[in-house]
mmCIF file of C-alpha atoms in Angstrom:
data_model
loop_
_atom_site.group_PDB
_atom_site.id
_atom_site.type_symbol
_atom_site.label_atom_id
_atom_site.label_comp_id
_atom_site.label_asym_id
_atom_site.label_seq_id
_atom_site.Cartn_x
_atom_site.Cartn_y
_atom_site.Cartn_z
ATOM 1 C CA MET B 1 0.000 0.000 0.000
ATOM 2 C CA GLY B 2 2.279 2.789 1.270
ATOM 3 C CA ASN B 3 3.138 5.990 -0.529
ATOM 4 C CA GLU B 4 1.861 4.992 -3.954
ATOM 5 C CA LEU B 5 -1.701 5.692 -2.722
ATOM 6 C CA PHE B 6 -0.889 9.393 -2.866
ATOM 7 C CA GLY B 7 1.802 9.149 -5.523
ATOM 8 C CA GLU B 8 1.908 10.356 -9.097
ATOM 9 C CA TYR B 9 -1.180 8.337 -10.156
ATOM 10 C CA ALA B 10 -3.443 9.345 -7.254
ATOM 11 C CA ALA B 11 -5.225 11.894 -9.466
ATOM 12 C CA TYR B 12 -6.330 9.010 -11.720
ATOM 13 C CA VAL B 13 -6.835 6.195 -9.193
ATOM 14 C CA TRP B 14 -9.021 8.012 -6.650
ATOM 15 C CA PRO B 15 -11.487 9.487 -9.188
ATOM 16 C CA SER B 16 -11.924 5.945 -10.587
ATOM 17 C CA TYR B 17 -12.898 4.574 -7.171
ATOM 18 C CA GLY B 18 -14.971 7.690 -6.388
ATOM 19 C CA LEU B 19 -16.932 7.329 -9.592
ATOM 20 C CA THR B 20 -17.478 3.607 -8.948
ATOM 21 C CA LEU B 21 -18.869 4.437 -5.516
ATOM 22 C CA LEU B 22 -21.046 7.166 -7.020
ATOM 23 C CA VAL B 23 -22.479 4.821 -9.685
ATOM 24 C CA MET B 24 -23.227 2.012 -7.215
ATOM 25 C CA VAL B 25 -24.667 4.241 -4.478
ATOM 26 C CA GLY B 26 -26.585 6.238 -7.110
ATOM 27 C CA LEU B 27 -28.194 3.120 -8.622
ATOM 28 C CA LEU B 28 -29.006 1.818 -5.160
ATOM 29 C CA ALA B 29 -30.489 5.122 -3.967
ATOM 30 C CA VAL B 30 -32.621 5.643 -7.090
ATOM 31 C CA SER B 31 -33.927 2.055 -7.039
ATOM 32 C CA LEU B 32 -34.665 1.936 -3.296
ATOM 33 C CA THR B 33 -36.300 5.398 -3.277
ATOM 34 C CA ARG B 34 -38.601 4.323 -6.117
ATOM 35 C CA LEU B 35 -39.421 1.064 -4.316
ATOM 36 C CA LYS B 36 -40.322 2.986 -1.148
ATOM 37 C CA ARG B 37 -42.495 5.467 -3.079
ATOM 38 C CA LEU B 38 -44.294 2.703 -4.997
ATOM 39 C CA LYS B 39 -45.016 0.749 -1.805
ATOM 40 C CA ARG B 40 -46.392 3.916 -0.139
ATOM 41 C CA ASP B 41 -48.597 4.794 -3.154
ATOM 42 C CA LEU B 42 -49.867 1.211 -3.457
ATOM 43 C CA ARG B 43 -50.711 1.054 0.245
ATOM 44 C CA ALA B 44 -52.554 4.404 0.044
ATOM 45 C CA LEU B 45 -54.515 3.329 -3.047
ATOM 46 C CA GLU B 46 -55.396 -0.078 -1.622
ATOM 47 C CA GLN B 47 -56.525 1.531 1.642
ATOM 48 C CA ALA B 48 -58.642 4.080 -0.253
ATOM 49 C CA GLN B 49 -60.208 1.346 -2.391
ATOM 50 C CA GLY B 50 -60.736 -0.872 0.643
ATOM 51 C CA GLY B 51 -62.465 2.019 2.457
ATOM 52 C CA ARG B 52 -64.645 2.756 -0.566
ATOM 53 C CA ARG B 53 -65.555 -0.939 -0.856
ATOM 54 C CA ARG B 54 -66.437 -1.079 2.866
ATOM 55 C CA ARG B 55 -68.581 2.082 2.590
ATOM 56 C CA ARG B 56 -70.317 0.678 -0.523
ATOM 57 C CA SER B 57 -71.104 -2.654 1.146
ATOM 58 C CA ALA B 58 -72.355 -0.789 4.260
ATOM 59 C CA ALA B 59 -74.605 1.359 2.043
ATOM 60 C CA ASP B 60 -75.882 -1.769 0.255
ATOM 61 C CA ALA B 61 -76.629 -3.372 3.616
ATOM 62 C CA ASP B 62 -78.518 -0.219 4.727
ATOM 63 C CA GLU B 63 -80.571 -0.258 1.514
ATOM 64 C CA GLU B 64 -81.442 -3.927 2.010
ATOM 65 C CA ALA B 65 -82.477 -3.221 5.619
ATOM 66 C CA MET Y 1 -41.572 -38.040 -29.226
ATOM 67 C CA SER Y 2 -39.333 -37.119 -26.341
ATOM 68 C CA THR Y 3 -38.430 -33.763 -27.940
ATOM 69 C CA GLN Y 4 -42.100 -32.950 -28.440
ATOM 70 C CA ALA Y 5 -42.745 -33.593 -24.770
ATOM 71 C CA ALA Y 6 -39.675 -31.647 -23.657
ATOM 72 C CA ALA Y 7 -40.723 -28.318 -25.196
ATOM 73 C CA PRO Y 8 -43.988 -27.825 -23.259
ATOM 74 C CA ARG Y 9 -42.285 -29.020 -20.055
ATOM 75 C CA LYS Y 10 -39.546 -26.395 -20.515
ATOM 76 C CA THR Y 11 -42.155 -23.699 -21.146
ATOM 77 C CA ARG Y 12 -44.106 -24.792 -18.077
ATOM 78 C CA SER Y 13 -41.021 -24.639 -15.858
ATOM 79 C CA LEU Y 14 -40.228 -21.153 -17.211
ATOM 80 C CA HIS Y 15 -43.750 -19.961 -16.519
ATOM 81 C CA ARG Y 16 -43.629 -21.259 -12.936
ATOM 82 C CA PHE Y 17 -41.751 -18.010 -12.213
ATOM 83 C CA ALA Y 18 -44.137 -15.841 -14.221
ATOM 84 C CA ASN Y 19 -46.412 -15.427 -11.233
ATOM 85 C CA PRO Y 20 -45.559 -11.990 -9.790
ATOM 86 C CA GLY Y 21 -46.527 -12.983 -6.251
ATOM 87 C CA ARG Y 22 -44.187 -15.983 -6.334
ATOM 88 C CA PHE Y 23 -41.420 -13.858 -7.833
ATOM 89 C CA LEU Y 24 -41.804 -11.132 -5.178
ATOM 90 C CA ARG Y 25 -41.638 -13.698 -2.358
ATOM 91 C CA LEU Y 26 -38.553 -15.311 -3.904
ATOM 92 C CA ALA Y 27 -36.903 -11.890 -4.393
ATOM 93 C CA ASP Y 28 -37.631 -10.839 -0.783
ATOM 94 C CA ALA Y 29 -36.125 -14.076 0.521
ATOM 95 C CA THR Y 30 -33.021 -13.833 -1.689
ATOM 96 C CA LEU Y 31 -32.194 -10.120 -1.458
ATOM 97 C CA PRO Y 32 -30.758 -9.956 2.113
ATOM 98 C CA TRP Y 33 -28.339 -12.801 1.318
ATOM 99 C CA LEU Y 34 -27.338 -11.213 -1.987
ATOM 100 C CA TRP Y 35 -26.624 -7.846 -0.344
ATOM 101 C CA MET Y 36 -24.571 -9.493 2.423
ATOM 102 C CA ALA Y 37 -22.548 -11.582 -0.039
ATOM 103 C CA CYS Y 38 -22.054 -8.499 -2.242
ATOM 104 C CA ALA Y 39 -20.823 -6.337 0.685
ATOM 105 C CA LEU Y 40 -18.455 -9.104 1.811
ATOM 106 C CA ALA Y 41 -17.022 -9.688 -1.677
ATOM 107 C CA LEU Y 42 -16.539 -5.951 -2.299
ATOM 108 C CA ALA Y 43 -14.930 -5.411 1.128
ATOM 109 C CA VAL Y 44 -12.489 -8.313 0.664
ATOM 110 C CA GLY Y 45 -11.877 -7.279 -2.956
ATOM 111 C CA LEU Y 46 -11.114 -3.677 -1.971
ATOM 112 C CA VAL Y 47 -8.646 -4.769 0.721
ATOM 113 C CA GLY Y 48 -7.016 -7.011 -1.865
ATOM 114 C CA ALA Y 49 -7.021 -4.242 -4.493
ATOM 115 C CA PHE Y 50 -5.163 -1.827 -2.197
ATOM 116 C CA THR Y 51 -2.736 -4.360 -0.723
ATOM 117 C CA ALA Y 52 -1.813 -6.100 -3.990
ATOM 118 C CA PRO Y 53 1.657 -5.217 -5.289
ATOM 119 C CA VAL Y 54 1.899 -2.422 -7.832
ATOM 120 C CA ASP Y 55 2.789 -3.283 -11.407
ATOM 121 C CA TYR Y 56 6.466 -2.956 -12.309
ATOM 122 C CA GLN Y 57 5.601 -0.929 -15.422
ATOM 123 C CA GLN Y 58 2.234 0.709 -14.618
ATOM 124 C CA GLY Y 59 2.976 1.539 -10.991
ATOM 125 C CA ALA Y 60 -0.063 2.302 -8.794
ATOM 126 C CA SER Y 61 -2.234 3.107 -11.818
ATOM 127 C CA VAL Y 62 -2.812 -0.670 -12.026
ATOM 128 C CA ARG Y 63 -5.286 -0.256 -9.130
ATOM 129 C CA ILE Y 64 -7.747 1.221 -11.634
ATOM 130 C CA MET Y 65 -7.917 -2.286 -13.145
ATOM 131 C CA TYR Y 66 -9.825 -3.576 -10.072
ATOM 132 C CA VAL Y 67 -12.827 -1.406 -10.915
ATOM 133 C CA HIS Y 68 -12.369 -0.986 -14.674
ATOM 134 C CA VAL Y 69 -12.263 -4.679 -15.595
ATOM 135 C CA PRO Y 70 -15.274 -5.762 -13.432
ATOM 136 C CA ALA Y 71 -17.245 -2.795 -14.879
ATOM 137 C CA ALA Y 72 -16.330 -3.933 -18.405
ATOM 138 C CA TRP Y 73 -17.323 -7.546 -17.680
ATOM 139 C CA LEU Y 74 -20.598 -6.389 -16.167
ATOM 140 C CA ALA Y 75 -21.303 -4.115 -19.151
ATOM 141 C CA MET Y 76 -21.131 -7.150 -21.463
ATOM 142 C CA PHE Y 77 -22.787 -9.557 -19.015
ATOM 143 C CA THR Y 78 -25.744 -7.200 -18.532
ATOM 144 C CA TYR Y 79 -26.236 -6.829 -22.273
ATOM 145 C CA THR Y 80 -26.115 -10.623 -22.659
ATOM 146 C CA THR Y 81 -28.732 -10.904 -19.886
ATOM 147 C CA ILE Y 82 -30.933 -8.366 -21.713
ATOM 148 C CA ALA Y 83 -30.559 -10.248 -25.010
ATOM 149 C CA VAL Y 84 -31.463 -13.604 -23.392
ATOM 150 C CA ALA Y 85 -34.404 -12.028 -21.537
ATOM 151 C CA SER Y 86 -35.583 -10.388 -24.776
ATOM 152 C CA ALA Y 87 -35.424 -13.714 -26.641
ATOM 153 C CA VAL Y 88 -37.408 -15.416 -23.852
ATOM 154 C CA ALA Y 89 -39.956 -12.567 -23.900
ATOM 155 C CA LEU Y 90 -40.359 -12.719 -27.690
ATOM 156 C CA VAL Y 91 -40.482 -16.517 -28.021
ATOM 157 C CA TRP Y 92 -42.326 -17.584 -24.861
ATOM 158 C CA ARG Y 93 -43.986 -14.242 -24.004
ATOM 159 C CA HIS Y 94 -42.701 -14.608 -20.466
ATOM 160 C CA PRO Y 95 -43.863 -11.406 -18.688
ATOM 161 C CA LEU Y 96 -40.988 -11.288 -16.186
ATOM 162 C CA ALA Y 97 -38.395 -11.573 -18.958
ATOM 163 C CA ASP Y 98 -39.637 -8.270 -20.393
ATOM 164 C CA LEU Y 99 -39.411 -6.670 -16.967
ATOM 165 C CA ALA Y 100 -35.894 -8.049 -16.450
ATOM 166 C CA ALA Y 101 -34.714 -6.553 -19.755
ATOM 167 C CA ARG Y 102 -36.176 -3.133 -18.931
ATOM 168 C CA ALA Y 103 -34.862 -3.206 -15.360
ATOM 169 C CA ALA Y 104 -31.332 -4.221 -16.407
ATOM 170 C CA SER Y 105 -30.848 -1.618 -19.142
ATOM 171 C CA PRO Y 106 -30.020 1.466 -16.974
ATOM 172 C CA VAL Y 107 -27.721 -0.689 -14.805
ATOM 173 C CA GLY Y 108 -25.827 -1.858 -17.884
ATOM 174 C CA ALA Y 109 -25.596 1.698 -19.224
ATOM 175 C CA SER Y 110 -24.186 2.906 -15.878
ATOM 176 C CA PHE Y 111 -21.496 0.223 -15.793
ATOM 177 C CA THR Y 112 -20.591 0.791 -19.450
ATOM 178 C CA LEU Y 113 -20.124 4.499 -18.717
ATOM 179 C CA LEU Y 114 -18.053 3.583 -15.641
ATOM 180 C CA CYS Y 115 -15.927 1.273 -17.802
ATOM 181 C CA LEU Y 116 -15.357 4.025 -20.396
ATOM 182 C CA VAL Y 117 -14.472 6.719 -17.842
ATOM 183 C CA THR Y 118 -12.169 4.536 -15.704
ATOM 184 C CA GLY Y 119 -10.516 3.289 -18.896
ATOM 185 C CA SER Y 120 -9.962 6.890 -19.896
ATOM 186 C CA LEU Y 121 -8.533 7.694 -16.458
ATOM 187 C CA TRP Y 122 -6.073 4.819 -16.907
ATOM 188 C CA GLY Y 123 -5.343 5.672 -20.531
ATOM 189 C CA LYS Y 124 -4.181 9.221 -19.875
ATOM 190 C CA PRO Y 125 -1.129 8.345 -17.730
ATOM 191 C CA MET Y 126 -0.382 5.039 -19.524
ATOM 192 C CA TRP Y 127 -1.090 5.790 -23.199
ATOM 193 C CA GLY Y 128 -0.745 9.555 -22.987
ATOM 194 C CA THR Y 129 -4.297 10.123 -24.217
ATOM 195 C CA TRP Y 130 -7.827 10.077 -22.788
ATOM 196 C CA TRP Y 131 -9.310 8.457 -25.871
ATOM 197 C CA VAL Y 132 -8.385 6.709 -29.122
ATOM 198 C CA TRP Y 133 -10.756 5.418 -31.772
ATOM 199 C CA ASP Y 134 -9.441 1.872 -31.554
ATOM 200 C CA ALA Y 135 -11.728 -1.124 -32.035
ATOM 201 C CA ARG Y 136 -12.151 -2.019 -28.340
ATOM 202 C CA LEU Y 137 -12.946 1.502 -27.136
ATOM 203 C CA THR Y 138 -15.226 2.267 -30.077
ATOM 204 C CA SER Y 139 -17.194 -0.984 -29.751
ATOM 205 C CA VAL Y 140 -17.727 -0.320 -26.010
ATOM 206 C CA LEU Y 141 -18.937 3.191 -26.877
ATOM 207 C CA VAL Y 142 -21.369 1.581 -29.359
ATOM 208 C CA LEU Y 143 -22.546 -0.691 -26.506
ATOM 209 C CA PHE Y 144 -23.267 2.408 -24.404
ATOM 210 C CA PHE Y 145 -25.347 3.882 -27.244
ATOM 211 C CA LEU Y 146 -27.182 0.551 -27.624
ATOM 212 C CA TYR Y 147 -28.149 0.733 -23.950
ATOM 213 C CA LEU Y 148 -29.398 4.317 -24.403
ATOM 214 C CA GLY Y 149 -31.356 3.243 -27.500
ATOM 215 C CA HIS Y 150 -32.858 0.290 -25.650
ATOM 216 C CA MET Y 151 -34.047 2.527 -22.802
ATOM 217 C CA ALA Y 152 -35.403 5.172 -25.183
ATOM 218 C CA ILE Y 153 -37.228 2.816 -27.531
ATOM 219 C CA ALA Y 154 -38.909 0.870 -24.709
ATOM 220 C CA ASN Y 155 -40.656 4.101 -23.662
ATOM 221 C CA ALA Y 156 -41.120 5.661 -27.104
ATOM 222 C CA PHE Y 157 -44.509 4.128 -27.973
ATOM 223 C CA ASP Y 158 -47.969 4.961 -26.653
ATOM 224 C CA ASP Y 159 -48.641 1.233 -26.803
ATOM 225 C CA ALA Y 160 -46.268 -0.145 -24.158
ATOM 226 C CA GLY Y 161 -46.426 -3.645 -25.703
ATOM 227 C CA ARG Y 162 -45.078 -2.366 -29.032
ATOM 228 C CA GLY Y 163 -42.319 -0.482 -27.211
ATOM 229 C CA ARG Y 164 -41.284 -3.630 -25.371
ATOM 230 C CA ARG Y 165 -41.212 -5.687 -28.581
ATOM 231 C CA ALA Y 166 -39.193 -3.040 -30.445
ATOM 232 C CA ALA Y 167 -36.711 -2.835 -27.538
ATOM 233 C CA ALA Y 168 -36.413 -6.650 -27.479
ATOM 234 C CA ILE Y 169 -35.634 -6.745 -31.217
ATOM 235 C CA LEU Y 170 -33.054 -3.966 -30.806
ATOM 236 C CA ALA Y 171 -31.459 -5.910 -27.925
ATOM 237 C CA LEU Y 172 -31.208 -9.062 -30.046
ATOM 238 C CA VAL Y 173 -29.809 -7.258 -33.097
ATOM 239 C CA GLY Y 174 -27.370 -5.297 -30.920
ATOM 240 C CA PHE Y 175 -26.076 -8.489 -29.320
ATOM 241 C CA VAL Y 176 -23.792 -8.912 -32.330
ATOM 242 C CA ASN Y 177 -21.675 -6.162 -30.713
ATOM 243 C CA VAL Y 178 -20.819 -8.305 -27.643
ATOM 244 C CA PRO Y 179 -18.524 -10.806 -29.448
ATOM 245 C CA ILE Y 180 -17.126 -7.864 -31.441
ATOM 246 C CA ILE Y 181 -16.104 -6.215 -28.137
ATOM 247 C CA LYS Y 182 -14.620 -9.450 -26.806
ATOM 248 C CA PHE Y 183 -12.591 -10.311 -29.916
ATOM 249 C CA SER Y 184 -11.867 -6.767 -31.142
ATOM 250 C CA VAL Y 185 -8.395 -6.906 -29.566
ATOM 251 C CA ASP Y 186 -7.620 -10.103 -31.508
ATOM 252 C CA TRP Y 187 -9.239 -9.201 -34.828
ATOM 253 C CA TRP Y 188 -7.785 -5.701 -35.130
ATOM 254 C CA ASN Y 189 -4.533 -4.052 -34.172
ATOM 255 C CA THR Y 190 -5.619 -2.099 -31.110
ATOM 256 C CA LEU Y 191 -3.938 0.067 -28.508
ATOM 257 C CA HIS Y 192 -5.986 -1.772 -25.886
ATOM 258 C CA GLN Y 193 -4.178 -4.883 -24.661
ATOM 259 C CA THR Y 194 -5.417 -8.411 -25.393
ATOM 260 C CA ALA Y 195 -7.176 -10.592 -22.780
ATOM 261 C CA SER Y 196 -5.152 -11.268 -19.623
ATOM 262 C CA VAL Y 197 -7.588 -13.378 -17.584
ATOM 263 C CA SER Y 198 -10.021 -15.177 -19.931
ATOM 264 C CA ARG Y 199 -7.578 -16.715 -22.372
ATOM 265 C CA ILE Y 200 -6.521 -20.222 -23.314
ATOM 266 C CA GLY Y 201 -3.893 -21.468 -20.871
ATOM 267 C CA ALA Y 202 -2.968 -19.722 -17.635
ATOM 268 C CA PRO Y 203 -3.987 -16.069 -17.033
ATOM 269 C CA ALA Y 204 -1.206 -13.582 -17.848
ATOM 270 C CA ILE Y 205 -1.603 -11.929 -14.479
ATOM 271 C CA HIS Y 206 0.059 -12.837 -11.182
ATOM 272 C CA SER Y 207 -2.138 -14.552 -8.580
ATOM 273 C CA SER Y 208 -1.530 -11.708 -6.081
ATOM 274 C CA MET Y 209 -3.369 -9.407 -8.527
ATOM 275 C CA LEU Y 210 -5.741 -12.024 -9.909
ATOM 276 C CA TRP Y 211 -7.597 -12.894 -6.694
ATOM 277 C CA PRO Y 212 -8.572 -9.281 -5.831
ATOM 278 C CA LEU Y 213 -9.683 -8.812 -9.436
ATOM 279 C CA LEU Y 214 -11.865 -11.935 -9.388
ATOM 280 C CA THR Y 215 -13.265 -11.038 -5.937
ATOM 281 C CA MET Y 216 -14.185 -7.542 -7.140
ATOM 282 C CA ALA Y 217 -15.794 -9.087 -10.245
ATOM 283 C CA LEU Y 218 -17.831 -11.371 -7.982
ATOM 284 C CA GLY Y 219 -18.876 -8.365 -5.852
ATOM 285 C CA PHE Y 220 -19.934 -6.402 -8.960
ATOM 286 C CA THR Y 221 -21.911 -9.405 -10.266
ATOM 287 C CA LEU Y 222 -23.699 -9.884 -6.924
ATOM 288 C CA PHE Y 223 -24.479 -6.143 -6.917
ATOM 289 C CA PHE Y 224 -25.994 -6.513 -10.383
ATOM 290 C CA ALA Y 225 -28.108 -9.496 -9.297
ATOM 291 C CA ALA Y 226 -29.399 -7.664 -6.209
ATOM 292 C CA ILE Y 227 -30.117 -4.344 -7.947
ATOM 293 C CA LEU Y 228 -31.821 -6.205 -10.808
ATOM 294 C CA LEU Y 229 -34.185 -7.919 -8.352
ATOM 295 C CA VAL Y 230 -34.980 -4.572 -6.664
ATOM 296 C CA ARG Y 231 -35.642 -2.924 -10.026
ATOM 297 C CA MET Y 232 -37.795 -5.846 -11.205
ATOM 298 C CA LYS Y 233 -39.814 -5.475 -7.990
ATOM 299 C CA ASN Y 234 -40.198 -1.776 -8.887
ATOM 300 C CA GLU Y 235 -41.431 -2.630 -12.378
ATOM 301 C CA LEU Y 236 -43.964 -5.117 -10.980
ATOM 302 C CA LEU Y 237 -45.260 -2.778 -8.283
ATOM 303 C CA GLY Y 238 -45.424 0.102 -10.799
ATOM 304 C CA GLN Y 239 -47.468 -2.083 -13.133
ATOM 305 C CA ARG Y 240 -49.794 -3.073 -10.317
ATOM 306 C CA LEU Y 241 -50.224 0.591 -9.313
ATOM 307 C CA ARG Y 242 -51.077 1.585 -12.903
ATOM 308 C CA ASN Y 243 -53.589 -1.261 -13.204
ATOM 309 C CA LEU Y 244 -55.250 -0.321 -9.889
ATOM 310 C CA ARG Y 245 -55.471 3.350 -10.901
ATOM 311 C CA ALA Y 246 -56.940 2.395 -14.285
ATOM 312 C CA ALA Y 247 -59.492 0.103 -12.621
ATOM 313 C CA SER Y 248 -60.393 2.861 -10.186
ATOM 314 C CA LEU Y 249 -60.893 5.390 -13.031
ATOM 315 C CA GLN Y 250 -62.910 2.826 -14.991
ATOM 316 C CA ARG Y 251 -65.275 2.351 -12.069
ATOM 317 C CA ARG Y 252 -65.814 6.118 -11.997
ATOM 318 C CA GLY Y 253 -66.485 5.975 -15.760
ATOM 319 C CA GLU Y 254 -63.667 8.319 -16.766
ATOM 320 C CA PRO Y 255 -62.496 8.113 -20.408
ATOM 321 C CA GLY Y 256 -59.101 6.555 -21.229
ATOM 322 C CA ALA Y 257 -59.154 4.608 -18.006
ATOM 323 C CA ALA Y 258 -58.288 1.264 -19.600
ATOM 324 C CA ALA Y 259 -55.302 2.570 -21.585
ATOM 325 C CA THR Y 260 -52.523 1.368 -19.302
ATOM 326 C CA GLY Y 261 -50.996 -0.800 -22.025
ATOM 327 C CA GLN Y 262 -49.865 -3.278 -19.369
ATOM 328 C CA PRO Y 263 -50.744 -6.938 -19.343
ATOM 329 C CA ALA Y 264 -52.902 -7.875 -16.391
ATOM 330 C CA HIS Y 265 -50.987 -10.346 -14.249
ATOM 331 C CA ALA Y 266 -52.489 -12.491 -11.579
ATOM 332 C CA GLU Y 267 -51.453 -11.015 -8.251
ATOM 333 C CA SER Y 268 -51.143 -13.299 -5.315
#
C-alpha cells in the first residue's frame, strides 16, 4: 500500500474509485427510493379502495335493511 | 416423441416463475443474502485491491484495473442478460423476462459508462491520451449507445407492448456487438491490450493481482443481481399501481381509463 496511494497516479486512481462508488450508491439510492415510493402509493390506493368498498357494502346493507 | 414432450415441459417450468406474487416472495427471501454476499465480496476485494503489489511498469495506476475490468465484464454480461431475456420474452412471451430486460438496461448503461471513464482515467497516464478510436474503445462506446437506445425505444410508444417488442428486437440485433467487443483486440490491431484473464492457458496476471480482481468481479456481479431484483420489484409494483389506478378510473367511468398498455398479471 504505502506511498503509492498518494503518488503520481493518485489523481487518476481516486477518481476511478470515487466514480465507482457514485455509480453504485446512485443506482441503489434511485432504485430503493422508487421502491419505497411505490409501496407507499400502493398502500394508500389499496386503503382508499378498501375504504370505498367497505362504505359501498355498508350502504348496500342499509338499503337492504 | 421425447423432444415434443420436452418443449412444453420447458415452457411450463419457465412460466412457474411468471407469477408476480411468487417472484416477489422469492426476491424478498433472496435479497438480504445477496446484499450481504455483495458487501463481503466488495470489502475483501477492496482490501485485496489496495494491498496487492503495484505493477512494475504501470505503478499504482494498475489499481484502476480492479474497478475498470469488473465494470467492463458487467457491461457485457448485462447486455447478454438483456438479449437472453428479450429472446425469452419474444419466443415464450414470459412477462418477467420483459421486466428483467427493462430493469437491467439502466444498470448496464451505468457500468458501461463507468468502464469508459475509468478506462480513460487509466489511458491518460499510460497511453498519454484520454481516448483513441481503436476497435475495443469504439465498440464499447457503441454498446453504451445501444443501452441508451434500448431505454429510449422501450418508452417511445404509446402502446407499451409495441415499445417492449421493439426494444427486445433492438437488444437481439445489438447483441452482435458483444462478441465484437470481446474479440476486437484479436481481430484488429488495437492500442488496448489483449485478454489477460479469460484466455486459453494460464492467465497472464500474477495470482496476487488475480484474486482481488476476481473477488471484485464477484462483488460487482452480486451487486448486479441484487439491484436487478430490486428494479424488477419496482417494475412489478409500478405495473400493479397503474392497473389499480386504471381500474379505479374505470369504475368512476372516466375516459381513457383502460389505456394502461400493461398486461394484467395475476397477483397473489
